[in-house]
Amino acid sequence: MAEFALHCFPQSGNAYKVALFLSLAGADWAPIVVDYFGGETRTSKWRETVNEMGEVPVLEHQGQKLSQSGIILDYLSEHFGVFGRKTPEKKREIWRWVLFDNHKFTSYFATHRWLRSFAVPLGHPEVLAFLRNRADGALAIVEKHLTGRSFLVGEGPTIADVSLLGYLYFPVAETGYDLSASHPQIYAWTRRAAALPGWRPPYQLLTGLPTERLAQG
Ligand SMILES: N[C@@H](CCC(=O)N[C@@H](CS)C(=O)NCC(=O)O)C(=O)O
Protein backbone atom coordinates (compact mmCIF):
# COMPACT_ATOMS: atom_id res chain seq x y z
CA MET A 1 0.00 0.00 0.00
CA ALA A 2 1.25 3.46 -0.90
CA GLU A 3 2.23 5.87 1.90
CA PHE A 4 -0.19 8.55 0.68
CA ALA A 5 -3.66 7.97 -0.82
CA LEU A 6 -5.37 10.80 -2.67
CA HIS A 7 -9.13 10.87 -3.19
CA CYS A 8 -9.47 12.58 -6.54
CA PHE A 9 -10.89 12.54 -10.06
CA PRO A 10 -9.05 13.47 -13.25
CA GLN A 11 -10.88 16.71 -14.05
CA SER A 12 -10.22 18.16 -10.58
CA GLY A 13 -7.51 20.79 -10.68
CA ASN A 14 -7.74 21.08 -6.90
CA ALA A 15 -6.82 17.40 -6.67
CA TYR A 16 -4.10 17.96 -9.28
CA LYS A 17 -2.47 20.53 -7.00
CA VAL A 18 -1.89 17.80 -4.41
CA ALA A 19 -0.96 15.14 -6.98
CA LEU A 20 1.54 17.56 -8.50
CA PHE A 21 3.19 18.22 -5.15
CA LEU A 22 3.42 14.48 -4.45
CA SER A 23 4.94 13.89 -7.86
CA LEU A 24 7.42 16.76 -7.55
CA ALA A 25 8.43 15.49 -4.10
CA GLY A 26 8.88 11.93 -5.39
CA ALA A 27 6.37 10.66 -2.82
CA ASP A 28 4.97 7.14 -2.68
CA TRP A 29 1.30 7.81 -3.43
CA ALA A 30 -1.71 6.32 -5.16
CA PRO A 31 -4.99 7.83 -6.38
CA ILE A 32 -8.37 6.69 -5.06
CA VAL A 33 -10.59 7.74 -7.94
CA VAL A 34 -13.95 9.09 -6.84
CA ASP A 35 -16.94 8.75 -9.15
CA TYR A 36 -17.74 12.43 -8.92
CA PHE A 37 -20.02 12.47 -11.96
CA GLY A 38 -21.91 9.47 -10.63
CA GLY A 39 -22.64 11.46 -7.45
CA GLU A 40 -20.28 9.64 -5.06
CA THR A 41 -19.17 12.78 -3.18
CA ARG A 42 -22.81 13.71 -2.62
CA THR A 43 -23.69 10.46 -0.86
CA SER A 44 -24.03 10.58 2.91
CA LYS A 45 -21.71 7.56 3.14
CA TRP A 46 -18.88 9.41 1.36
CA ARG A 47 -19.45 12.55 3.44
CA GLU A 48 -19.49 10.59 6.69
CA THR A 49 -16.45 8.47 5.89
CA VAL A 50 -14.25 10.71 3.70
CA ASN A 51 -15.09 14.44 3.86
CA GLU A 52 -18.10 16.14 5.43
CA MET A 53 -17.54 19.08 3.04
CA GLY A 54 -18.27 16.86 0.05
CA GLU A 55 -15.08 17.91 -1.77
CA VAL A 56 -11.96 16.36 -3.18
CA PRO A 57 -9.03 16.45 -2.74
CA VAL A 58 -8.74 14.41 0.43
CA LEU A 59 -5.33 13.07 1.37
CA GLU A 60 -4.94 10.05 3.62
CA HIS A 61 -1.67 9.79 5.49
CA GLN A 62 -0.78 7.93 8.69
CA GLY A 63 -4.40 7.53 9.74
CA GLN A 64 -5.31 11.15 9.05
CA LYS A 65 -7.71 12.47 6.42
CA LEU A 66 -6.82 15.97 5.28
CA SER A 67 -8.95 18.19 3.05
CA GLN A 68 -8.64 21.65 1.48
CA SER A 69 -5.80 21.72 -1.02
CA GLY A 70 -4.06 24.67 0.68
CA ILE A 71 -3.97 22.87 4.03
CA ILE A 72 -2.81 19.65 2.37
CA LEU A 73 -0.02 21.48 0.52
CA ASP A 74 1.07 23.13 3.75
CA TYR A 75 1.09 19.74 5.51
CA LEU A 76 3.10 18.15 2.71
CA SER A 77 5.52 21.05 2.59
CA GLU A 78 6.24 20.60 6.30
CA HIS A 79 6.41 16.82 6.00
CA PHE A 80 8.90 16.82 3.13
CA GLY A 81 10.67 20.07 4.01
CA VAL A 82 10.27 21.41 0.47
CA PHE A 83 8.38 24.20 -1.34
CA GLY A 84 8.05 26.28 1.81
CA ARG A 85 9.83 29.33 3.16
CA LYS A 86 11.61 29.78 6.48
CA THR A 87 10.77 33.29 7.67
CA PRO A 88 7.34 34.25 9.09
CA GLU A 89 7.08 37.04 6.50
CA LYS A 90 7.64 34.67 3.60
CA LYS A 91 5.29 32.05 5.11
CA ARG A 92 2.58 34.72 5.29
CA GLU A 93 3.34 35.74 1.73
CA ILE A 94 2.79 32.13 0.62
CA TRP A 95 -0.55 32.03 2.44
CA ARG A 96 -1.57 35.38 0.96
CA TRP A 97 -1.29 33.82 -2.52
CA VAL A 98 -2.90 30.53 -1.54
CA LEU A 99 -5.90 32.42 -0.13
CA PHE A 100 -6.07 34.63 -3.22
CA ASP A 101 -5.99 31.46 -5.27
CA ASN A 102 -8.84 29.81 -3.39
CA HIS A 103 -11.00 32.92 -3.38
CA LYS A 104 -10.30 34.53 -6.75
CA PHE A 105 -7.82 32.79 -9.03
CA THR A 106 -8.75 29.10 -9.07
CA SER A 107 -12.35 29.70 -8.12
CA TYR A 108 -13.35 31.83 -11.13
CA PHE A 109 -11.04 30.12 -13.64
CA ALA A 110 -12.18 26.64 -12.57
CA THR A 111 -15.88 27.50 -12.40
CA HIS A 112 -15.68 29.11 -15.84
CA ARG A 113 -14.00 25.96 -17.22
CA TRP A 114 -16.56 23.76 -15.57
CA LEU A 115 -19.56 25.60 -16.90
CA ARG A 116 -18.17 25.93 -20.44
CA SER A 117 -16.92 22.33 -20.75
CA PHE A 118 -18.46 19.89 -18.29
CA ALA A 119 -21.71 21.03 -16.70
CA VAL A 120 -24.96 19.53 -17.86
CA PRO A 121 -26.49 21.75 -19.07
CA LEU A 122 -23.58 24.05 -19.98
CA GLY A 123 -23.52 27.49 -18.35
CA HIS A 124 -25.64 30.37 -19.64
CA PRO A 125 -23.53 32.74 -21.84
CA GLU A 126 -24.11 35.64 -19.44
CA VAL A 127 -22.89 33.59 -16.50
CA LEU A 128 -19.85 32.49 -18.51
CA ALA A 129 -19.14 36.11 -19.45
CA PHE A 130 -19.30 37.17 -15.79
CA LEU A 131 -16.96 34.37 -14.70
CA ARG A 132 -14.53 35.03 -17.55
CA ASN A 133 -14.39 38.69 -16.61
CA ARG A 134 -13.60 37.78 -13.00
CA ALA A 135 -11.01 35.19 -14.10
CA ASP A 136 -9.43 37.78 -16.41
CA GLY A 137 -9.07 40.15 -13.46
CA ALA A 138 -7.31 37.53 -11.33
CA LEU A 139 -5.08 36.46 -14.22
CA ALA A 140 -4.05 40.08 -14.81
CA ILE A 141 -2.96 40.40 -11.17
CA VAL A 142 -0.78 37.29 -11.40
CA GLU A 143 0.57 38.33 -14.81
CA LYS A 144 1.72 41.65 -13.30
CA HIS A 145 3.18 40.02 -10.17
CA LEU A 146 5.23 37.58 -12.24
CA THR A 147 6.86 40.33 -14.29
CA GLY A 148 10.52 40.16 -13.28
CA ARG A 149 9.93 37.10 -11.09
CA SER A 150 10.42 33.40 -11.79
CA PHE A 151 8.03 32.19 -9.08
CA LEU A 152 5.40 33.81 -6.87
CA VAL A 153 7.32 34.03 -3.57
CA GLY A 154 11.08 34.35 -3.50
CA GLU A 155 13.53 32.58 -5.73
CA GLY A 156 12.25 29.05 -6.22
CA PRO A 157 8.90 27.28 -6.37
CA THR A 158 6.64 27.11 -3.31
CA ILE A 159 3.23 25.66 -2.55
CA ALA A 160 1.81 29.01 -3.68
CA ASP A 161 2.96 28.18 -7.21
CA VAL A 162 1.62 24.63 -6.95
CA SER A 163 -1.74 25.99 -5.84
CA LEU A 164 -2.17 28.69 -8.49
CA LEU A 165 -0.86 26.45 -11.26
CA GLY A 166 -3.47 23.79 -10.52
CA TYR A 167 -5.85 24.62 -13.36
CA LEU A 168 -3.45 26.11 -15.90
CA TYR A 169 -2.31 22.86 -17.53
CA PHE A 170 -5.73 21.60 -18.60
CA PRO A 171 -6.35 21.68 -22.36
CA VAL A 172 -7.16 25.03 -23.97
CA ALA A 173 -10.29 23.39 -25.40
CA GLU A 174 -11.55 22.97 -21.83
CA THR A 175 -10.41 26.21 -20.24
CA GLY A 176 -10.99 28.55 -23.15
CA TYR A 177 -7.66 30.25 -22.35
CA ASP A 178 -4.63 30.02 -24.59
CA LEU A 179 -2.22 31.48 -22.06
CA SER A 180 0.68 31.33 -24.52
CA ALA A 181 -1.10 33.99 -26.55
CA SER A 182 -2.84 36.01 -23.84
CA HIS A 183 -0.56 35.95 -20.75
CA PRO A 184 3.17 35.64 -21.59
CA GLN A 185 4.42 35.92 -17.99
CA ILE A 186 1.99 33.29 -16.73
CA TYR A 187 2.74 31.06 -19.68
CA ALA A 188 6.52 31.30 -19.07
CA TRP A 189 5.88 30.45 -15.39
CA THR A 190 3.87 27.35 -16.35
CA ARG A 191 6.81 26.24 -18.52
CA ARG A 192 9.35 26.88 -15.73
CA ALA A 193 7.31 24.75 -13.35
CA ALA A 194 6.83 22.07 -16.01
CA ALA A 195 10.62 21.76 -16.24
CA LEU A 196 10.87 20.70 -12.58
CA PRO A 197 11.76 17.02 -12.03
CA GLY A 198 8.60 14.98 -11.41
CA TRP A 199 6.22 17.37 -13.18
CA ARG A 200 3.41 15.67 -15.12
CA PRO A 201 0.27 17.14 -16.69
CA PRO A 202 -3.07 16.55 -14.92
CA TYR A 203 -4.44 13.76 -17.08
CA GLN A 204 -1.21 11.78 -16.65
CA LEU A 205 -1.16 12.14 -12.87
CA LEU A 206 -4.86 11.71 -12.16
CA THR A 207 -5.99 8.64 -13.96
CA GLY A 208 -8.79 6.18 -13.56
CA LEU A 209 -11.89 7.57 -15.26
CA PRO A 210 -12.16 8.78 -18.85
CA THR A 211 -11.54 12.50 -19.13
CA GLU A 212 -14.11 12.97 -21.88
CA ARG A 213 -16.88 11.46 -19.79
CA LEU A 214 -18.75 14.54 -18.68
CA ALA A 215 -17.96 16.59 -21.74
CA GLN A 216 -20.31 14.21 -23.53
CA GLY A 217 -23.07 14.90 -21.00
N1 LIG B 1 -11.10 25.00 -1.61
C1 LIG B 1 -11.17 23.59 -1.93
C2 LIG B 1 -12.00 23.41 -3.17
C3 LIG B 1 -12.22 21.95 -3.46
C4 LIG B 1 -13.25 21.75 -4.58
O1 LIG B 1 -13.98 22.67 -4.95
N2 LIG B 1 -13.28 20.53 -5.09
C5 LIG B 1 -14.24 20.20 -6.12
C6 LIG B 1 -13.58 19.39 -7.20
S1 LIG B 1 -12.35 20.33 -8.04
C7 LIG B 1 -15.34 19.39 -5.49
O2 LIG B 1 -15.09 18.33 -4.95
N3 LIG B 1 -16.55 19.90 -5.54
C8 LIG B 1 -17.69 19.20 -5.04
C9 LIG B 1 -18.87 20.06 -4.90
O3 LIG B 1 -18.74 21.30 -4.94
O4 LIG B 1 -19.95 19.50 -4.72
C10 LIG B 1 -9.77 23.02 -2.11
O5 LIG B 1 -8.89 23.80 -2.51
O6 LIG B 1 -9.54 21.85 -1.85
PDB file of N, CA, C and O and ligand atoms in Angstrom, residues 9 11-15 17 36 41-42 46-47 53-57 67-70 72 102 106 114 167, ligand 1:
ATOM      1  N   PHE A   9     -10.419  12.975  -8.732  1.00  0.00           N
ATOM      2  CA  PHE A   9     -10.888  12.536 -10.055  1.00  0.00           C
ATOM      3  C   PHE A   9     -10.146  13.372 -11.092  1.00  0.00           C
ATOM      4  O   PHE A   9      -9.652  14.473 -10.786  1.00  0.00           O
ATOM      5  N   GLN A  11     -10.580  15.325 -13.644  1.00  0.00           N
ATOM      6  CA  GLN A  11     -10.879  16.708 -14.050  1.00  0.00           C
ATOM      7  C   GLN A  11     -10.653  17.722 -12.928  1.00  0.00           C
ATOM      8  O   GLN A  11     -10.783  18.923 -13.159  1.00  0.00           O
ATOM      9  N   SER A  12     -10.351  17.253 -11.726  1.00  0.00           N
ATOM     10  CA  SER A  12     -10.224  18.162 -10.580  1.00  0.00           C
ATOM     11  C   SER A  12      -8.833  18.793 -10.498  1.00  0.00           C
ATOM     12  O   SER A  12      -7.857  18.149 -10.110  1.00  0.00           O
ATOM     13  N   GLY A  13      -8.770  20.074 -10.809  1.00  0.00           N
ATOM     14  CA  GLY A  13      -7.509  20.791 -10.676  1.00  0.00           C
ATOM     15  C   GLY A  13      -7.101  20.950  -9.221  1.00  0.00           C
ATOM     16  O   GLY A  13      -5.905  21.028  -8.904  1.00  0.00           O
ATOM     17  N   ASN A  14      -8.087  20.990  -8.323  1.00  0.00           N
ATOM     18  CA  ASN A  14      -7.738  21.076  -6.898  1.00  0.00           C
ATOM     19  C   ASN A  14      -7.036  19.795  -6.449  1.00  0.00           C
ATOM     20  O   ASN A  14      -6.090  19.839  -5.663  1.00  0.00           O
ATOM     21  N   ALA A  15      -7.506  18.666  -6.973  1.00  0.00           N
ATOM     22  CA  ALA A  15      -6.817  17.404  -6.669  1.00  0.00           C
ATOM     23  C   ALA A  15      -5.449  17.366  -7.355  1.00  0.00           C
ATOM     24  O   ALA A  15      -4.470  16.868  -6.786  1.00  0.00           O
ATOM     25  N   LYS A  17      -3.449  19.773  -7.795  1.00  0.00           N
ATOM     26  CA  LYS A  17      -2.471  20.530  -6.996  1.00  0.00           C
ATOM     27  C   LYS A  17      -1.728  19.586  -6.043  1.00  0.00           C
ATOM     28  O   LYS A  17      -0.504  19.655  -5.892  1.00  0.00           O
ATOM     29  N   TYR A  36     -17.101  11.135  -9.169  1.00  0.00           N
ATOM     30  CA  TYR A  36     -17.743  12.433  -8.922  1.00  0.00           C
ATOM     31  C   TYR A  36     -19.000  12.601  -9.773  1.00  0.00           C
ATOM     32  O   TYR A  36     -20.052  13.025  -9.290  1.00  0.00           O
ATOM     33  N   THR A  41     -19.505  11.823  -4.259  1.00  0.00           N
ATOM     34  CA  THR A  41     -19.174  12.779  -3.179  1.00  0.00           C
ATOM     35  C   THR A  41     -20.420  13.391  -2.548  1.00  0.00           C
ATOM     36  O   THR A  41     -20.330  14.068  -1.526  1.00  0.00           O
ATOM     37  N   ARG A  42     -21.573  13.154  -3.180  1.00  0.00           N
ATOM     38  CA  ARG A  42     -22.810  13.707  -2.622  1.00  0.00           C
ATOM     39  C   ARG A  42     -23.558  12.676  -1.764  1.00  0.00           C
ATOM     40  O   ARG A  42     -24.581  12.986  -1.180  1.00  0.00           O
ATOM     41  N   TRP A  46     -20.177   8.804   1.694  1.00  0.00           N
ATOM     42  CA  TRP A  46     -18.880   9.415   1.364  1.00  0.00           C
ATOM     43  C   TRP A  46     -18.598  10.583   2.316  1.00  0.00           C
ATOM     44  O   TRP A  46     -17.498  10.749   2.825  1.00  0.00           O
ATOM     45  N   ARG A  47     -19.650  11.379   2.569  1.00  0.00           N
ATOM     46  CA  ARG A  47     -19.451  12.555   3.442  1.00  0.00           C
ATOM     47  C   ARG A  47     -19.150  12.140   4.878  1.00  0.00           C
ATOM     48  O   ARG A  47     -18.378  12.810   5.564  1.00  0.00           O
ATOM     49  N   MET A  53     -17.338  17.939   3.935  1.00  0.00           N
ATOM     50  CA  MET A  53     -17.544  19.084   3.037  1.00  0.00           C
ATOM     51  C   MET A  53     -17.935  18.647   1.627  1.00  0.00           C
ATOM     52  O   MET A  53     -18.259  19.486   0.781  1.00  0.00           O
ATOM     53  N   GLY A  54     -17.849  17.364   1.360  1.00  0.00           N
ATOM     54  CA  GLY A  54     -18.266  16.858   0.046  1.00  0.00           C
ATOM     55  C   GLY A  54     -17.314  17.210  -1.076  1.00  0.00           C
ATOM     56  O   GLY A  54     -17.723  17.255  -2.231  1.00  0.00           O
ATOM     57  N   GLU A  55     -16.047  17.468  -0.740  1.00  0.00           N
ATOM     58  CA  GLU A  55     -15.084  17.909  -1.765  1.00  0.00           C
ATOM     59  C   GLU A  55     -13.860  16.999  -1.813  1.00  0.00           C
ATOM     60  O   GLU A  55     -13.408  16.489  -0.787  1.00  0.00           O
ATOM     61  N   VAL A  56     -13.330  16.834  -3.031  1.00  0.00           N
ATOM     62  CA  VAL A  56     -11.961  16.356  -3.177  1.00  0.00           C
ATOM     63  C   VAL A  56     -11.112  17.612  -3.436  1.00  0.00           C
ATOM     64  O   VAL A  56     -11.662  18.616  -3.900  1.00  0.00           O
ATOM     65  N   PRO A  57      -9.833  17.581  -3.169  1.00  0.00           N
ATOM     66  CA  PRO A  57      -9.028  16.455  -2.738  1.00  0.00           C
ATOM     67  C   PRO A  57      -9.152  16.147  -1.252  1.00  0.00           C
ATOM     68  O   PRO A  57      -9.378  17.039  -0.436  1.00  0.00           O
ATOM     69  N   SER A  67      -8.299  17.586   4.223  1.00  0.00           N
ATOM     70  CA  SER A  67      -8.946  18.185   3.051  1.00  0.00           C
ATOM     71  C   SER A  67      -8.596  19.660   2.990  1.00  0.00           C
ATOM     72  O   SER A  67      -8.015  20.214   3.925  1.00  0.00           O
ATOM     73  N   GLN A  68      -9.002  20.288   1.886  1.00  0.00           N
ATOM     74  CA  GLN A  68      -8.640  21.651   1.480  1.00  0.00           C
ATOM     75  C   GLN A  68      -7.205  21.635   0.937  1.00  0.00           C
ATOM     76  O   GLN A  68      -6.233  21.429   1.671  1.00  0.00           O
ATOM     77  N   SER A  69      -7.101  21.872  -0.362  1.00  0.00           N
ATOM     78  CA  SER A  69      -5.797  21.725  -1.016  1.00  0.00           C
ATOM     79  C   SER A  69      -4.718  22.585  -0.360  1.00  0.00           C
ATOM     80  O   SER A  69      -3.571  22.141  -0.241  1.00  0.00           O
ATOM     81  N   GLY A  70      -5.070  23.794   0.071  1.00  0.00           N
ATOM     82  CA  GLY A  70      -4.064  24.671   0.684  1.00  0.00           C
ATOM     83  C   GLY A  70      -3.497  24.067   1.961  1.00  0.00           C
ATOM     84  O   GLY A  70      -2.285  24.116   2.223  1.00  0.00           O
ATOM     85  N   ILE A  72      -3.561  20.868   2.718  1.00  0.00           N
ATOM     86  CA  ILE A  72      -2.811  19.651   2.368  1.00  0.00           C
ATOM     87  C   ILE A  72      -1.407  20.028   1.870  1.00  0.00           C
ATOM     88  O   ILE A  72      -0.406  19.411   2.252  1.00  0.00           O
ATOM     89  N   ASN A 102      -7.568  30.476  -3.717  1.00  0.00           N
ATOM     90  CA  ASN A 102      -8.836  29.809  -3.385  1.00  0.00           C
ATOM     91  C   ASN A 102     -10.035  30.728  -3.575  1.00  0.00           C
ATOM     92  O   ASN A 102     -11.108  30.282  -3.988  1.00  0.00           O
ATOM     93  N   THR A 106      -8.182  30.407  -8.693  1.00  0.00           N
ATOM     94  CA  THR A 106      -8.747  29.099  -9.069  1.00  0.00           C
ATOM     95  C   THR A 106     -10.254  29.170  -9.151  1.00  0.00           C
ATOM     96  O   THR A 106     -10.867  28.612 -10.067  1.00  0.00           O
ATOM     97  N   TRP A 114     -15.546  24.772 -15.834  1.00  0.00           N
ATOM     98  CA  TRP A 114     -16.558  23.756 -15.566  1.00  0.00           C
ATOM     99  C   TRP A 114     -17.835  24.038 -16.350  1.00  0.00           C
ATOM    100  O   TRP A 114     -18.394  23.150 -17.005  1.00  0.00           O
ATOM    101  N   TYR A 167      -4.899  24.725 -12.243  1.00  0.00           N
ATOM    102  CA  TYR A 167      -5.847  24.618 -13.365  1.00  0.00           C
ATOM    103  C   TYR A 167      -5.246  25.051 -14.693  1.00  0.00           C
ATOM    104  O   TYR A 167      -5.929  25.009 -15.716  1.00  0.00           O
TER     105      TYR A 167
HETATM  106  N1  LIG B   1     -11.100  24.998  -1.609  1.00  0.00           N
HETATM  107  C1  LIG B   1     -11.170  23.587  -1.929  1.00  0.00           C
HETATM  108  C2  LIG B   1     -12.005  23.410  -3.174  1.00  0.00           C
HETATM  109  C3  LIG B   1     -12.224  21.948  -3.462  1.00  0.00           C
HETATM  110  C4  LIG B   1     -13.246  21.749  -4.576  1.00  0.00           C
HETATM  111  O1  LIG B   1     -13.980  22.674  -4.955  1.00  0.00           O
HETATM  112  N2  LIG B   1     -13.284  20.534  -5.090  1.00  0.00           N
HETATM  113  C5  LIG B   1     -14.243  20.200  -6.123  1.00  0.00           C
HETATM  114  C6  LIG B   1     -13.581  19.387  -7.202  1.00  0.00           C
HETATM  115  S1  LIG B   1     -12.348  20.334  -8.036  1.00  0.00           S
HETATM  116  C7  LIG B   1     -15.340  19.388  -5.493  1.00  0.00           C
HETATM  117  O2  LIG B   1     -15.091  18.326  -4.955  1.00  0.00           O
HETATM  118  N3  LIG B   1     -16.547  19.900  -5.539  1.00  0.00           N
HETATM  119  C8  LIG B   1     -17.687  19.198  -5.043  1.00  0.00           C
HETATM  120  C9  LIG B   1     -18.867  20.064  -4.899  1.00  0.00           C
HETATM  121  O3  LIG B   1     -18.740  21.300  -4.943  1.00  0.00           O
HETATM  122  O4  LIG B   1     -19.949  19.502  -4.720  1.00  0.00           O
HETATM  123  C10 LIG B   1      -9.773  23.025  -2.109  1.00  0.00           C
HETATM  124  O5  LIG B   1      -8.885  23.805  -2.505  1.00  0.00           O
HETATM  125  O6  LIG B   1      -9.540  21.847  -1.847  1.00  0.00           O
END
